[in-house]
Amino acid sequence: IYVTDQYAGSVRKISGGIITTVASGLNEPHGLAVSGSGTIFIVNWLGNTVEKVTGGVRTTFAGGGAGPGIGDGGVATSAVLDHPEDVTLDGAGNVYISDTSSCRVRKVDHLTNIITTVAGTGSCSFGGDGGLATSAGLYGTIGMAFDSSGDLYITNAGNDAAIGNGRIRQIGGAGGAPTDSYGDGVPDVSDNCP
């Protein structure tokens, strides 16, 4: 089990009842993901980066760029991230980042390390179901997960400035059309998701 210790700026591992620190010196780490080979990807929220830990060595994986623009089409370490919240991996090993304040989901190709936007326009809004994911409005993308079919589910929590809209968006095939929204726009525990 890996745990982000947000205010201590570290990531801890719990194994066999023993806790160890696997990364420290982070600036409010949020989400994390672990690849099949054991590489750990950590969202460094206030640092506006995603860090990678391989064999105990931490390096910047994405973010840290100075612009202009957000860096799509370039190497991930030259990209600009704005308060990313979560990170996940698809079955091929590509890394997806919820670039929350940029209102986008970004993908880093595992072979080329090139970053692109796969969902969101950069306009913090809601809309676009049934159209291309890159034409859909996103706001408050704080969590993501893939299902066994390769569909990406994205929380879309921030469409209401006061409380969030409590929706989960589905992107078919991780880049296709947002086909469904689950939830009625009112945050509660009665919304059913597949």
mmCIF file of C-alpha atoms in Angstrom:
data_model
loop_
_atom_site.group_PDB
_atom_site.id
_atom_site.type_symbol
_atom_site.label_atom_id
_atom_site.label_comp_id
_atom_site.label_asym_id
_atom_site.label_seq_id
_atom_site.Cartn_x
_atom_site.Cartn_y
_atom_site.Cartn_z
ATOM 1 C CA ILE A 1 0.000 0.000 0.000
ATOM 2 C CA TYR A 2 1.269 3.467 -0.913
ATOM 3 C CA VAL A 3 -0.011 6.577 0.856
ATOM 4 C CA THR A 4 0.508 10.248 0.064
ATOM 5 C CA ASP A 5 1.328 12.151 3.248
ATOM 6 C CA GLN A 6 0.214 15.484 1.843
ATOM 7 C CA TYR A 7 1.283 17.895 4.558
ATOM 8 C CA ALA A 8 4.540 16.081 5.289
ATOM 9 C CA GLY A 9 5.356 16.259 1.570
ATOM 10 C CA SER A 10 6.095 12.558 1.284
ATOM 11 C CA VAL A 11 4.886 9.219 -0.024
ATOM 12 C CA ARG A 12 4.944 6.256 2.330
ATOM 13 C CA LYS A 13 4.841 2.520 1.640
ATOM 14 C CA ILE A 14 3.242 0.053 4.031
ATOM 15 C CA SER A 15 4.349 -3.543 3.544
ATOM 16 C CA GLY A 16 4.275 -6.406 6.054
ATOM 17 C CA GLY A 17 3.266 -3.994 8.806
ATOM 18 C CA ILE A 18 6.350 -1.818 8.203
ATOM 19 C CA ILE A 19 6.111 1.772 6.946
ATOM 20 C CA THR A 20 8.901 3.373 4.928
ATOM 21 C CA THR A 21 9.280 6.659 3.058
ATOM 22 C CA VAL A 22 9.745 6.242 -0.694
ATOM 23 C CA ALA A 23 9.709 9.942 -1.651
ATOM 24 C CA SER A 24 10.047 13.168 0.327
ATOM 25 C CA GLY A 25 10.503 16.873 -0.323
ATOM 26 C CA LEU A 26 7.286 17.062 -2.335
ATOM 27 C CA ASN A 27 5.006 20.091 -2.309
ATOM 28 C CA GLU A 28 1.629 18.658 -1.230
ATOM 29 C CA PRO A 29 1.539 15.319 -3.063
ATOM 30 C CA HIS A 30 -1.958 14.263 -4.093
ATOM 31 C CA GLY A 31 -2.667 11.258 -6.366
ATOM 32 C CA LEU A 32 -0.292 8.453 -7.206
ATOM 33 C CA ALA A 33 -0.149 5.390 -9.420
ATOM 34 C CA VAL A 34 2.193 2.406 -9.502
ATOM 35 C CA SER A 35 3.098 0.680 -12.760
ATOM 36 C CA GLY A 36 3.388 -3.074 -13.164
ATOM 37 C CA SER A 37 7.169 -2.733 -12.984
ATOM 38 C CA GLY A 38 6.986 -0.840 -9.686
ATOM 39 C CA THR A 39 7.585 2.687 -10.979
ATOM 40 C CA ILE A 40 5.669 5.176 -8.828
ATOM 41 C CA PHE A 41 4.094 8.280 -10.385
ATOM 42 C CA ILE A 42 3.272 11.008 -7.856
ATOM 43 C CA VAL A 43 1.281 14.199 -8.369
ATOM 44 C CA ASN A 44 3.248 17.074 -6.820
ATOM 45 C CA TRP A 45 0.235 19.387 -6.569
ATOM 46 C CA LEU A 46 1.751 22.745 -5.569
ATOM 47 C CA GLY A 47 4.915 21.942 -7.511
ATOM 48 C CA ASN A 48 2.801 21.579 -10.684
ATOM 49 C CA THR A 49 4.647 18.415 -11.677
ATOM 50 C CA VAL A 50 4.297 14.662 -11.763
ATOM 51 C CA GLU A 51 7.303 12.968 -10.206
ATOM 52 C CA LYS A 52 8.551 9.464 -10.991
ATOM 53 C CA VAL A 53 10.304 7.143 -8.550
ATOM 54 C CA THR A 54 12.227 4.256 -10.103
ATOM 55 C CA GLY A 55 14.624 2.159 -8.071
ATOM 56 C CA GLY A 56 14.456 4.690 -5.232
ATOM 57 C CA VAL A 57 15.474 7.618 -7.473
ATOM 58 C CA ARG A 58 12.988 10.482 -7.933
ATOM 59 C CA THR A 59 12.908 12.545 -11.135
ATOM 60 C CA THR A 60 10.418 14.932 -12.701
ATOM 61 C CA PHE A 61 8.272 13.036 -15.199
ATOM 62 C CA ALA A 62 5.914 15.802 -16.398
ATOM 63 C CA GLY A 63 5.474 19.505 -15.827
ATOM 64 C CA GLY A 64 7.928 22.169 -14.823
ATOM 65 C CA GLY A 65 7.785 23.961 -18.162
ATOM 66 C CA ALA A 66 7.511 27.725 -18.345
ATOM 67 C CA GLY A 67 5.334 28.123 -21.430
ATOM 68 C CA PRO A 68 4.227 29.865 -23.521
ATOM 69 C CA GLY A 69 1.259 27.570 -23.924
ATOM 70 C CA ILE A 70 0.732 24.268 -22.188
ATOM 71 C CA GLY A 71 3.305 22.237 -24.111
ATOM 72 C CA ASP A 72 1.107 19.769 -26.000
ATOM 73 C CA GLY A 73 3.114 17.891 -28.623
ATOM 74 C CA GLY A 74 6.389 18.310 -26.735
ATOM 75 C CA VAL A 75 8.237 16.306 -24.129
ATOM 76 C CA ALA A 76 6.325 16.020 -20.870
ATOM 77 C CA THR A 77 9.000 17.742 -18.768
ATOM 78 C CA SER A 78 8.603 20.897 -20.876
ATOM 79 C CA ALA A 79 4.828 20.971 -20.381
ATOM 80 C CA VAL A 80 3.003 23.382 -18.097
ATOM 81 C CA LEU A 81 0.729 21.705 -15.530
ATOM 82 C CA ASP A 82 -1.621 23.719 -13.317
ATOM 83 C CA HIS A 83 -2.395 22.065 -9.980
ATOM 84 C CA PRO A 84 -2.703 18.483 -11.185
ATOM 85 C CA GLU A 85 -4.720 16.257 -8.835
ATOM 86 C CA ASP A 86 -4.497 12.661 -10.006
ATOM 87 C CA VAL A 87 -2.539 10.278 -12.197
ATOM 88 C CA THR A 88 -3.426 6.870 -13.645
ATOM 89 C CA LEU A 89 -2.063 4.435 -16.212
ATOM 90 C CA ASP A 90 -3.780 2.647 -19.070
ATOM 91 C CA GLY A 91 -3.134 -0.959 -20.072
ATOM 92 C CA ALA A 92 -0.317 0.065 -22.439
ATOM 93 C CA GLY A 93 1.545 2.009 -19.728
ATOM 94 C CA ASN A 94 0.616 5.504 -20.913
ATOM 95 C CA VAL A 95 0.271 7.992 -18.044
ATOM 96 C CA TYR A 96 -2.848 10.175 -17.685
ATOM 97 C CA ILE A 97 -2.798 13.342 -15.586
ATOM 98 C CA SER A 98 -5.827 15.275 -14.356
ATOM 99 C CA ASP A 99 -4.508 18.781 -15.021
ATOM 100 C CA THR A 100 -7.184 20.221 -12.792
ATOM 101 C CA SER A 101 -6.773 23.992 -12.979
ATOM 102 C CA SER A 102 -6.150 23.729 -16.728
ATOM 103 C CA CYS A 103 -9.482 21.878 -17.011
ATOM 104 C CA ARG A 104 -7.895 19.110 -19.080
ATOM 105 C CA VAL A 105 -6.806 15.508 -18.936
ATOM 106 C CA ARG A 106 -3.319 15.018 -20.349
ATOM 107 C CA LYS A 107 -1.673 11.856 -21.659
ATOM 108 C CA VAL A 108 2.047 11.100 -21.669
ATOM 109 C CA ASP A 109 2.947 8.436 -24.234
ATOM 110 C CA HIS A 110 5.035 5.755 -22.528
ATOM 111 C CA LEU A 111 7.284 5.268 -25.565
ATOM 112 C CA THR A 112 7.952 8.862 -26.649
ATOM 113 C CA ASN A 113 7.283 10.859 -23.432
ATOM 114 C CA ILE A 114 5.228 13.279 -25.576
ATOM 115 C CA ILE A 115 2.321 14.953 -23.769
ATOM 116 C CA THR A 116 -1.062 15.694 -25.358
ATOM 117 C CA THR A 117 -4.509 16.721 -24.215
ATOM 118 C CA VAL A 118 -7.047 13.878 -24.463
ATOM 119 C CA ALA A 119 -10.030 15.586 -22.813
ATOM 120 C CA GLY A 120 -11.085 19.152 -22.100
ATOM 121 C CA THR A 121 -10.698 22.422 -23.940
ATOM 122 C CA GLY A 122 -8.967 24.442 -21.257
ATOM 123 C CA SER A 123 -12.245 26.258 -20.596
ATOM 124 C CA CYS A 124 -13.507 25.331 -17.138
ATOM 125 C CA SER A 125 -17.094 24.421 -17.964
ATOM 126 C CA PHE A 126 -19.453 21.489 -18.405
ATOM 127 C CA GLY A 127 -20.740 20.129 -21.687
ATOM 128 C CA GLY A 128 -19.854 18.121 -24.723
ATOM 129 C CA ASP A 129 -21.385 14.728 -23.988
ATOM 130 C CA GLY A 130 -21.572 12.781 -27.242
ATOM 131 C CA GLY A 131 -18.822 14.824 -28.936
ATOM 132 C CA LEU A 132 -15.044 14.535 -29.020
ATOM 133 C CA ALA A 133 -13.427 14.455 -25.587
ATOM 134 C CA THR A 134 -11.094 17.292 -26.607
ATOM 135 C CA SER A 135 -14.171 19.443 -27.274
ATOM 136 C CA ALA A 136 -15.811 18.702 -23.929
ATOM 137 C CA GLY A 137 -15.856 21.110 -21.028
ATOM 138 C CA LEU A 138 -14.244 19.849 -17.825
ATOM 139 C CA TYR A 139 -13.996 21.508 -14.446
ATOM 140 C CA GLY A 140 -12.664 19.984 -11.273
ATOM 141 C CA THR A 141 -11.107 16.781 -12.620
ATOM 142 C CA ILE A 142 -9.924 15.374 -9.312
ATOM 143 C CA GLY A 143 -9.913 11.641 -9.983
ATOM 144 C CA MET A 144 -9.647 9.160 -12.857
ATOM 145 C CA ALA A 145 -9.801 5.407 -13.402
ATOM 146 C CA PHE A 146 -9.838 2.983 -16.323
ATOM 147 C CA ASP A 147 -12.243 0.078 -16.560
ATOM 148 C CA SER A 148 -11.363 -3.315 -18.039
ATOM 149 C CA SER A 149 -12.560 -2.152 -21.489
ATOM 150 C CA GLY A 150 -10.101 0.743 -21.582
ATOM 151 C CA ASP A 151 -12.726 3.434 -20.978
ATOM 152 C CA LEU A 152 -11.525 6.319 -18.836
ATOM 153 C CA TYR A 153 -13.801 7.667 -16.096
ATOM 154 C CA ILE A 154 -13.146 11.222 -14.899
ATOM 155 C CA THR A 155 -14.673 12.949 -11.919
ATOM 156 C CA ASN A 156 -16.041 16.312 -12.956
ATOM 157 C CA ALA A 157 -16.583 17.821 -9.522
ATOM 158 C CA GLY A 158 -16.179 21.541 -10.005
ATOM 159 C CA ASN A 159 -18.924 22.712 -12.320
ATOM 160 C CA ASP A 160 -20.715 24.459 -9.498
ATOM 161 C CA ALA A 161 -18.329 26.999 -7.993
ATOM 162 C CA ALA A 162 -19.762 26.446 -4.526
ATOM 163 C CA ILE A 163 -20.155 22.683 -4.193
ATOM 164 C CA GLY A 164 -19.180 20.852 -7.383
ATOM 165 C CA ASN A 165 -21.603 19.041 -9.616
ATOM 166 C CA GLY A 166 -21.035 15.481 -8.509
ATOM 167 C CA ARG A 167 -20.663 14.006 -12.009
ATOM 168 C CA ILE A 168 -18.459 11.280 -13.409
ATOM 169 C CA ARG A 169 -17.658 11.465 -17.136
ATOM 170 C CA GLN A 170 -16.857 8.415 -19.277
ATOM 171 C CA ILE A 171 -14.440 8.708 -22.195
ATOM 172 C CA GLY A 172 -14.700 5.713 -24.516
ATOM 173 C CA GLY A 173 -11.331 4.239 -25.420
ATOM 174 C CA ALA A 174 -9.432 7.010 -23.591
ATOM 175 C CA GLY A 175 -9.819 9.746 -26.130
ATOM 176 C CA GLY A 176 -13.127 9.092 -27.801
ATOM 177 C CA ALA A 177 -16.389 10.830 -27.080
ATOM 178 C CA PRO A 178 -17.636 11.473 -23.554
ATOM 179 C CA THR A 179 -20.544 9.070 -23.851
ATOM 180 C CA ASP A 180 -22.096 9.249 -20.420
ATOM 181 C CA SER A 181 -22.403 11.432 -17.374
ATOM 182 C CA TYR A 182 -23.312 9.719 -14.150
ATOM 183 C CA GLY A 183 -24.929 11.757 -11.427
ATOM 184 C CA ASP A 184 -27.631 14.390 -11.468
ATOM 185 C CA GLY A 185 -25.484 17.416 -10.710
ATOM 186 C CA VAL A 186 -26.336 17.320 -7.026
ATOM 187 C CA PRO A 187 -23.601 15.811 -4.855
ATOM 188 C CA ASP A 188 -25.047 13.028 -2.740
ATOM 189 C CA VAL A 189 -24.610 9.322 -2.155
ATOM 190 C CA SER A 190 -27.624 8.189 -4.181
ATOM 191 C CA ASP A 191 -26.105 8.540 -7.675
ATOM 192 C CA ASN A 192 -25.392 5.133 -9.165
ATOM 193 C CA CYS A 193 -22.411 4.516 -11.393
ATOM 194 C CA PRO A 194 -21.685 1.326 -13.345
#
